[in-house]
Coordinates of C-alpha atoms and ligand atoms in Angstrom, one line a residue:
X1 CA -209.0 -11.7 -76.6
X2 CA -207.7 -13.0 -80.0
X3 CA -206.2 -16.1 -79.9
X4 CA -205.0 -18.6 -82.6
X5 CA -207.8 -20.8 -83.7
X6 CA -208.4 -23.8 -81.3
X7 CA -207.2 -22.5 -78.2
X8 CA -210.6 -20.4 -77.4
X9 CA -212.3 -22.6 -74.8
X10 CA -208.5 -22.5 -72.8
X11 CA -208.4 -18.6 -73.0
X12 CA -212.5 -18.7 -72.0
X13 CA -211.0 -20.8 -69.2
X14 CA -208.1 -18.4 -68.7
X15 CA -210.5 -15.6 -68.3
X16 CA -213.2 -16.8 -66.3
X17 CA -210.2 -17.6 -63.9
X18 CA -209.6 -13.9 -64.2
X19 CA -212.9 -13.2 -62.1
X20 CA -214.6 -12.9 -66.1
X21 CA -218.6 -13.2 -66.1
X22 CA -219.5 -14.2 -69.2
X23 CA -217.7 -15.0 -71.7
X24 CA -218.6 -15.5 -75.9
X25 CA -216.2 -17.6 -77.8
X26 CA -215.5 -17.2 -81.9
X27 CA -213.1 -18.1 -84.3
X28 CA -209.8 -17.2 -83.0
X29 CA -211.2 -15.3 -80.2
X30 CA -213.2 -14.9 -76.6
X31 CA -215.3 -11.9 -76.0
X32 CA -216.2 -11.1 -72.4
X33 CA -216.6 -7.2 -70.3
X34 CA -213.7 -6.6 -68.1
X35 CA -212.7 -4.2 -65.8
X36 CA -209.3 -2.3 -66.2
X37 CA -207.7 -4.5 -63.3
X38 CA -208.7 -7.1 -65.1
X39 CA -207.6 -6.2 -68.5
X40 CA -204.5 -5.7 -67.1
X41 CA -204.8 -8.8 -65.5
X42 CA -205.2 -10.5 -68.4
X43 CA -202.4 -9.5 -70.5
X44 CA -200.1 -10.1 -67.6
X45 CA -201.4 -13.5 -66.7
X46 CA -203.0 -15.3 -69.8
X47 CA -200.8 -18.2 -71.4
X48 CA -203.0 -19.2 -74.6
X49 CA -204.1 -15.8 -75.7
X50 CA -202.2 -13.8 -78.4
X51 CA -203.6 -9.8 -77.4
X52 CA -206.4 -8.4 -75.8
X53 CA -208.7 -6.3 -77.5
X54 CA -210.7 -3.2 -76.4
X55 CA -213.7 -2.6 -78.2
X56 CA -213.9 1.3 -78.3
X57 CA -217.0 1.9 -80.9
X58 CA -219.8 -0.2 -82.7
X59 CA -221.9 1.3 -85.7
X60 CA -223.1 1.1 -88.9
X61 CA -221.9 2.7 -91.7
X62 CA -222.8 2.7 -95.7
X63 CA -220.7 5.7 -96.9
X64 CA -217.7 7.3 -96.4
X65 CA -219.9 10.1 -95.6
X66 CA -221.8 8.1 -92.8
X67 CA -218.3 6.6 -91.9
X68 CA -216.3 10.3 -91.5
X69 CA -219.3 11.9 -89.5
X70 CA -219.6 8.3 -86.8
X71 CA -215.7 8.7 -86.6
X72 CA -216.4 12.2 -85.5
X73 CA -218.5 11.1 -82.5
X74 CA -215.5 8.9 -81.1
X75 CA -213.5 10.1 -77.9
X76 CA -209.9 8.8 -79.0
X77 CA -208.5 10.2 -76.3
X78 CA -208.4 7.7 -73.8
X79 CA -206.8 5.4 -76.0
X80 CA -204.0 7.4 -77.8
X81 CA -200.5 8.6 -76.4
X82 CA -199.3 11.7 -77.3
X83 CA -197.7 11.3 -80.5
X84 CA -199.3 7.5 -80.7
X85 CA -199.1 6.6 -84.5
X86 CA -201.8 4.4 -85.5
X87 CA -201.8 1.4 -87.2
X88 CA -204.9 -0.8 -89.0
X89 CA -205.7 -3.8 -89.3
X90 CA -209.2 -3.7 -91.4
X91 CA -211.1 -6.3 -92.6
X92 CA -214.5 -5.9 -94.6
X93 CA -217.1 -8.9 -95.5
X94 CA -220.3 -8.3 -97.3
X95 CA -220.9 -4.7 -96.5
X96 CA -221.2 -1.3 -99.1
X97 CA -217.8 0.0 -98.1
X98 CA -215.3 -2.7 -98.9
X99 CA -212.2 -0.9 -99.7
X100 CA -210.5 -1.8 -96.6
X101 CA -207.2 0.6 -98.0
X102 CA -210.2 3.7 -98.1
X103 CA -211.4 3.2 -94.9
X104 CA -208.2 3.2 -93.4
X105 CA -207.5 6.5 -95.1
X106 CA -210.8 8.3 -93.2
X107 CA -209.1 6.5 -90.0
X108 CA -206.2 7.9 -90.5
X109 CA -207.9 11.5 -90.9
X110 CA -210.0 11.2 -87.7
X111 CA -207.3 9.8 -85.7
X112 CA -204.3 12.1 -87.4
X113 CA -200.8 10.2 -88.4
X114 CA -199.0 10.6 -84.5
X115 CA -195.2 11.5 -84.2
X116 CA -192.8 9.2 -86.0
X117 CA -191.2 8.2 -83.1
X118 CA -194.0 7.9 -81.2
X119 CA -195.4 4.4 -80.0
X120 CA -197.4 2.4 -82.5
X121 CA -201.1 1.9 -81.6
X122 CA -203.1 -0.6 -83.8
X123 CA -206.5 0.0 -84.7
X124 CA -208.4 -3.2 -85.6
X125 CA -211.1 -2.7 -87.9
X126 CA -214.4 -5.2 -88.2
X127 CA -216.7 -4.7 -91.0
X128 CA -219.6 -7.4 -91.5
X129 CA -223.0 -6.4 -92.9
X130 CA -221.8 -2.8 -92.8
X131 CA -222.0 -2.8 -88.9
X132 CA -218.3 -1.8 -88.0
X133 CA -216.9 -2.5 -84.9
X134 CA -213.9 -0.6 -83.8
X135 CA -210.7 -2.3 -81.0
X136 CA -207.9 -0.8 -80.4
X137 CA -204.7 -3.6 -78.9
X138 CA -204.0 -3.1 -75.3
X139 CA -201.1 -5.6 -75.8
X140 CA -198.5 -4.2 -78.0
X141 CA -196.1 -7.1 -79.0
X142 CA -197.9 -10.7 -79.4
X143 CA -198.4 -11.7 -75.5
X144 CA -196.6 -15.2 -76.9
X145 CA -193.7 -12.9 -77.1
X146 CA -192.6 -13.0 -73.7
X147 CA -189.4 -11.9 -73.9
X148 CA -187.2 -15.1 -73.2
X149 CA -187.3 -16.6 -76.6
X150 CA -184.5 -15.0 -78.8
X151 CA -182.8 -18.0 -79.2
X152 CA -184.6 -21.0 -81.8
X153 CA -183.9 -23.7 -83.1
X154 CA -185.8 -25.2 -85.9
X155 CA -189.2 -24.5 -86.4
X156 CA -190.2 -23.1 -82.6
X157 CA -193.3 -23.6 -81.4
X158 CA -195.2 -20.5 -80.4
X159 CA -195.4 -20.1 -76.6
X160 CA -199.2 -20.0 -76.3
X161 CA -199.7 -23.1 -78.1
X162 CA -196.9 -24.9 -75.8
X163 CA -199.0 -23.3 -72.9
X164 CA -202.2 -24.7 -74.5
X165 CA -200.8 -28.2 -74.9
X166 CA -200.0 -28.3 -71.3
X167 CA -202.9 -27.3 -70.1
X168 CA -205.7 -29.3 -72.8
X169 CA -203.0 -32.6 -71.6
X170 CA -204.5 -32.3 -68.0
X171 CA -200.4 -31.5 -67.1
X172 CA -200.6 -30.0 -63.8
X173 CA -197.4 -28.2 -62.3
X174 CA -196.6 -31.0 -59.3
X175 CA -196.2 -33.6 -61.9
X176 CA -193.2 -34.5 -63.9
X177 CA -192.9 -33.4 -67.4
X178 CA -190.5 -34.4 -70.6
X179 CA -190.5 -33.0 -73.9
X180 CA -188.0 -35.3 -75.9
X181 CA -187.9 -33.2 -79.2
X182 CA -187.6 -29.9 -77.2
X183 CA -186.1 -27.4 -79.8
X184 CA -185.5 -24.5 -78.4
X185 CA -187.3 -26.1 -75.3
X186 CA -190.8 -23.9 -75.6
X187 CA -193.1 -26.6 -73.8
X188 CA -190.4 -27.1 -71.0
X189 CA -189.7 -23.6 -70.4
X190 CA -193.7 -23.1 -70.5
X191 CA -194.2 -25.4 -67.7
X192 CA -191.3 -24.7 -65.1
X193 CA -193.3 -21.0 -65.9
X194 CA -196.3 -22.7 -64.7
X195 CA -194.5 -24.4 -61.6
X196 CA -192.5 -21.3 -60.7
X197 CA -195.8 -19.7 -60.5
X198 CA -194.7 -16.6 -62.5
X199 CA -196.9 -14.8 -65.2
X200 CA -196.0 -15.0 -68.8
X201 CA -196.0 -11.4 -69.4
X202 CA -194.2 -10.4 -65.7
X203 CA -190.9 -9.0 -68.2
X204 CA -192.3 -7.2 -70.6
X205 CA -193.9 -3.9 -71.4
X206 CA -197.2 -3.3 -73.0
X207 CA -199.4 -1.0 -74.9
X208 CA -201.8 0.3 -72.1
X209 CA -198.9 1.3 -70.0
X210 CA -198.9 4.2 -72.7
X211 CA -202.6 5.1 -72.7
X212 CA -203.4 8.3 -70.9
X213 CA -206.6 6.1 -69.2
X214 CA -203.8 4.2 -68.1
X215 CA -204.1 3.4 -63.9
X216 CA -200.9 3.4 -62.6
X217 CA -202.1 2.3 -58.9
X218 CA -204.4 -0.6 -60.5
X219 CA -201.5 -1.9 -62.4
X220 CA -198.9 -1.9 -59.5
X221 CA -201.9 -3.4 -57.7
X222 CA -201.9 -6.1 -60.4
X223 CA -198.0 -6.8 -60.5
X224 CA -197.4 -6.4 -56.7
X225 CA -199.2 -10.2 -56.5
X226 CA -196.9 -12.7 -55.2
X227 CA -195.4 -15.5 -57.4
X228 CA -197.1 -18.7 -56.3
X229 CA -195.0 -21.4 -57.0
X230 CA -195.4 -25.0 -56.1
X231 CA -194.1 -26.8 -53.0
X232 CA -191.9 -29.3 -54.7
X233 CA -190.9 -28.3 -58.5
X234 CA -191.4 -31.7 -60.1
X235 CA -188.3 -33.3 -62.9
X236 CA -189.1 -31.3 -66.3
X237 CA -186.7 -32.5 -68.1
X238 CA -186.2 -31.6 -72.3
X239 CA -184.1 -32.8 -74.6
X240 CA -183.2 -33.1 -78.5
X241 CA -180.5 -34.8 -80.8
X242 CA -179.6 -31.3 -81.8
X243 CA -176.8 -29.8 -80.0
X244 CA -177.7 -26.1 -81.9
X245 CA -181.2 -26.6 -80.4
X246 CA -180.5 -27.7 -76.5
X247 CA -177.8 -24.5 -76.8
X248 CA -180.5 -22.2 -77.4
X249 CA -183.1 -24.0 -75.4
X250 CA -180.5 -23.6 -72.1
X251 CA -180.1 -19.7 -72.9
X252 CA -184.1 -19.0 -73.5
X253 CA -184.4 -21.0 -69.7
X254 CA -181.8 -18.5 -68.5
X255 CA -183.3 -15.6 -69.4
X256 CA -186.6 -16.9 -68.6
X257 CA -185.3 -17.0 -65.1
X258 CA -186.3 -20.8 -65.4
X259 CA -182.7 -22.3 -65.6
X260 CA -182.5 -24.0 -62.6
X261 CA -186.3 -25.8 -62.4
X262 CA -185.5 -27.8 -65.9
X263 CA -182.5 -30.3 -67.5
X264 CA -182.2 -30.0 -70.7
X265 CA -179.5 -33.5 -72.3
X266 CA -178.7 -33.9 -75.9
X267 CA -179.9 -37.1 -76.5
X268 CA -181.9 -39.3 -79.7
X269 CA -185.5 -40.1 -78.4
X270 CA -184.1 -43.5 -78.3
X271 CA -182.2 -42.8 -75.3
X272 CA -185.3 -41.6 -73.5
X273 CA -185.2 -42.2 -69.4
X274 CA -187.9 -42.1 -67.2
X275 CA -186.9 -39.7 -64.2
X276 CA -188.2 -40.1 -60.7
X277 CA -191.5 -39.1 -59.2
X278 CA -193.5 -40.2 -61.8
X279 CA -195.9 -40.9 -64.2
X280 CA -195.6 -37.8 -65.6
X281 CA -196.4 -36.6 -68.7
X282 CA -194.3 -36.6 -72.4
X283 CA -195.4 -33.8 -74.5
X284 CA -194.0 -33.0 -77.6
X285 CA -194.1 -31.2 -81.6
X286 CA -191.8 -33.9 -83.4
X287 CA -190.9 -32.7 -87.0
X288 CA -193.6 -32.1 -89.4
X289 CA -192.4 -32.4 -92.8
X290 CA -189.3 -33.8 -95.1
X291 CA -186.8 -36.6 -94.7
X292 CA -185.6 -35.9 -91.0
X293 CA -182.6 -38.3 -91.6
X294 CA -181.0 -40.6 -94.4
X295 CA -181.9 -43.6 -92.7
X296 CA -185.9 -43.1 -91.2
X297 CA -188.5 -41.6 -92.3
X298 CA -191.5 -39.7 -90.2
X299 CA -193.6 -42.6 -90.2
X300 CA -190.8 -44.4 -88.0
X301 CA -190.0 -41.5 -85.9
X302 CA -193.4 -41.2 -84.7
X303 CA -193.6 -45.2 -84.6
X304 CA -190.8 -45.3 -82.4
X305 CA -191.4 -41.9 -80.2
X306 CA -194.8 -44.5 -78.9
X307 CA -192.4 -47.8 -78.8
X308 CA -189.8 -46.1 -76.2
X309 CA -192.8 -43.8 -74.3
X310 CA -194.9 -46.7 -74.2
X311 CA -192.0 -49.2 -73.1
X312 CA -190.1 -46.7 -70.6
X313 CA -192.2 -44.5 -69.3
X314 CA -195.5 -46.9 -68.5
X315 CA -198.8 -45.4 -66.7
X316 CA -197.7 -41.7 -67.9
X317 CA -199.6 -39.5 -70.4
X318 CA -198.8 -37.8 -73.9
X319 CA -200.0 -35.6 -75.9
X320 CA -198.1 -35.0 -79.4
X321 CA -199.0 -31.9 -81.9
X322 CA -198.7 -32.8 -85.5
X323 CA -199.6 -31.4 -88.4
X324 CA -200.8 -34.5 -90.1
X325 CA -203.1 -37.0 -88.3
X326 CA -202.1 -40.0 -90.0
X327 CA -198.5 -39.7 -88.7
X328 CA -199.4 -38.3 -85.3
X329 CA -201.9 -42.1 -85.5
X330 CA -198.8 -44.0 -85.6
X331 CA -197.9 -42.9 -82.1
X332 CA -200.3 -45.0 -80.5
X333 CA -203.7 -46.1 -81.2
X334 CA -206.9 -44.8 -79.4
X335 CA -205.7 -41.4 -78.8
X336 CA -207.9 -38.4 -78.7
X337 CA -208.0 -35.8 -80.8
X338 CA -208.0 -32.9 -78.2
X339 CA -207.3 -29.7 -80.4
X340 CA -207.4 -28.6 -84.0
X341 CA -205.8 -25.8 -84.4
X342 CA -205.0 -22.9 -87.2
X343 CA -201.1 -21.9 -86.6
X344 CA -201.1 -19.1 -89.3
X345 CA -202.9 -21.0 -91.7
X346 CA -201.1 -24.8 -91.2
X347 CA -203.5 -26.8 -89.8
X348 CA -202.0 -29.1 -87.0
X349 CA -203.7 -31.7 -84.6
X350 CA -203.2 -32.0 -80.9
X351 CA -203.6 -35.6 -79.8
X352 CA -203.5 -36.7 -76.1
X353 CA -204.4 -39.9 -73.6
X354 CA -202.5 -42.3 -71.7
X355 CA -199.4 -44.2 -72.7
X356 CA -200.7 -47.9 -70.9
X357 CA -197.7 -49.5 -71.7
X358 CA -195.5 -51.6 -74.5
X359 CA -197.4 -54.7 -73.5
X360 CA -201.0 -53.5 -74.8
X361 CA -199.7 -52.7 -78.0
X362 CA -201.3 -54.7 -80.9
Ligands
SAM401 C1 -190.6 -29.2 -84.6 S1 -189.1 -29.2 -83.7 C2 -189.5 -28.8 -82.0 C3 -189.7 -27.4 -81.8 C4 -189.9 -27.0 -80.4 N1 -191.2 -27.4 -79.9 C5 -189.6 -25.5 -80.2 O1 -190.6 -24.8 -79.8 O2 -188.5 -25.0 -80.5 C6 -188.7 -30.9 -83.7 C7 -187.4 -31.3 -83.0 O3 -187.2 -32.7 -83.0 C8 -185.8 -33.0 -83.0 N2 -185.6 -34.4 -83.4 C9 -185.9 -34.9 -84.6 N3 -185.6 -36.3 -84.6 C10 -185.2 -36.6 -83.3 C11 -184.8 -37.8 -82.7 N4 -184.7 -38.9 -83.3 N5 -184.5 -37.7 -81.3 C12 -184.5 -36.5 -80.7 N6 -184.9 -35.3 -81.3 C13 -185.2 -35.3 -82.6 C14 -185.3 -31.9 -84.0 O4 -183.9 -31.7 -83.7 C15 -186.2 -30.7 -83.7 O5 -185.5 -29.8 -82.8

């Protein structure tokens, strides 16, 4: 499972949930043996991971020679469509073949180039010490590509790291839930996913569906299990000063099928309200760089997001994403620093703990 960097031990937790032994966890990744119910399982059902990975061969290789004979000995066949054109993804790290563009090139002659218009199928190459290790994606598109999200506002959040931030804030789906810089409403839409019970990847096709391994009765075994959502679907409520953003966070809910199980207001964080059945939680990704307004700067936004939490919504947690830890300090004081994660090479802190309220602040 590849994931981005930070969200591993939630995946691990995601997996072993799947009925996973053990599991190893890397950079930006979980290893673990699955069966194919589960590896379908898995891309249906997990919410931090970004594809699954099959690991098809392992060997070591020091020539192009050594390289075009251990090809040879592969059986593609399970793994490639008719037609299927490859794609690569190769990376090489102190090993004798380091070209990464001439290995793809004795790939692409053991594996042939596919139809045009057939489906693409990536290959992901691993060399390290000259041991190669061979995957190719069950997935397809990105599993945070769910299939709801067409409409954005600025920067969007992707949907495994909203799901991650639910889930590393202890936010469990009979609890109430605001996101008061929602966007295009990612961590709201994430959790009424999570109450309605519904599996992130129930909408959309994926790459194993086209293998000729492929199981048909094991994966209408896997998507014949029932929704499961909660009794009572607590207040998840999202909103934003941006009209644009709440526009396109209403029409990702619709087609998430998720419409009816969150509110969504235009409204400044200084109108925030606390809405019944709480304490809840407030989670949120306020703006990460530049002059937000002509008046404030970040330093009071993030000042005066932990003022109005702390003051309105008293006894609830929060967990705020940043990508700079200083700023995401002057929230409150004595927050943890839960995740660190790598979003495409911007590093970004999760911090999370409870609001207390107004009156303990210094
Ligand atoms: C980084 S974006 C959130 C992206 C969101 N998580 C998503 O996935 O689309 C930050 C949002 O904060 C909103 N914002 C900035 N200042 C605000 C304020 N004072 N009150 C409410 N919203 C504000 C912006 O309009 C923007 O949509």
């Amino acid at each position: 499972m590849v994931c981005p960097p930070g969200l591993e031990d939630l995946v691990a937790a995601e997996i072993a949930g799947l009925g996973a032994r053990r599991t190893r966890v890397h950079k930006g990744a979980v290893a673990t043996d699955l069966t194919s119910r589960q590896l379908y399982a898995a891309n249906r059902s997990l919410r931090c991971a970004t594809r699954v990975l099959v690991r098809v061969a392992g060997f070591t290789a020091r020539s192009f020679s050594d390289l075009e004979r251990r090809l040879g000995e592969v059986d593609w066949a399970p793994w490639l469509a008719d037609g299927a054109r490859p794609a690569y993804r190769v990376t090489s790290r102190g090993s004798q073949l380091v070209h990464t563009r001439a290995i793809e090139e004795r790939f692409a002659a053991a594996l042939g180039a596919g139809h045009p218009e057939g489906p693409e199928q990536l290959v992901v190459v691993r060399v390290s010490r000259d041991r190669f290790t061979v995957s190719v994606d069950s997935s397809g598109a990105p599993l945070h590509m769910r299939g709801w999200r067409q409409a954005t506002a600025k920067a969007p959040l992707r949907e495994s790291v909203a799901a991650g931030m639910l889930l590393a804030a202890g936010w469990g789906p009979t609890t109430p839930l605001i996101d008061p810089m929602c966007g295009s409403g990612t961590i709201a839409i994430e959790a009424a996913l999570l109450a309605a019970g519904r599996d992130p990847g129930a909408d959309r096709p994926f790459a194993f569906q086209q293998w000729p391994s492929f199981e048909p009765g094991t994966w209408a075994s896997v998507t014949a299990t029932q929704e499961n959502p909660v009794a009572t679907c607590p207040a998840i409520i999202g909103s934003d000063r941006d009209a644009g953003a709440i526009g396109a966070a209403r029409s990702n809910a619709e087609r998430a099928g998720v419409a009816d199980l969150v509110e969504f207001r235009q409204a400044p964080i200084s109108d925030l309200e606390a809405p019944d059945g709480g304490p809840g939680y407030l989670i949120t990704n306020p703006p990460w760089g530049g002059r937000i307004s002509p008046g404030g700067d970040l330093r009071n936004l993030y000042a005066t997001l932990g003022n109005v939490a702390a003051e309105r919504l008293p006894g609830w947690g929060i967990g705020v994403l940043a990508a700079d830890r200083d700023l995401a300090r002057q929230v409150r004081p004595g927050l943890t620093e839960t995740l660190h994660l790598d979003l495409g090479g911007q590093r970004a802190v999760y911090l999370t703990g409870p609001l207390g309220s107004a009156n303990e602040m210094s």
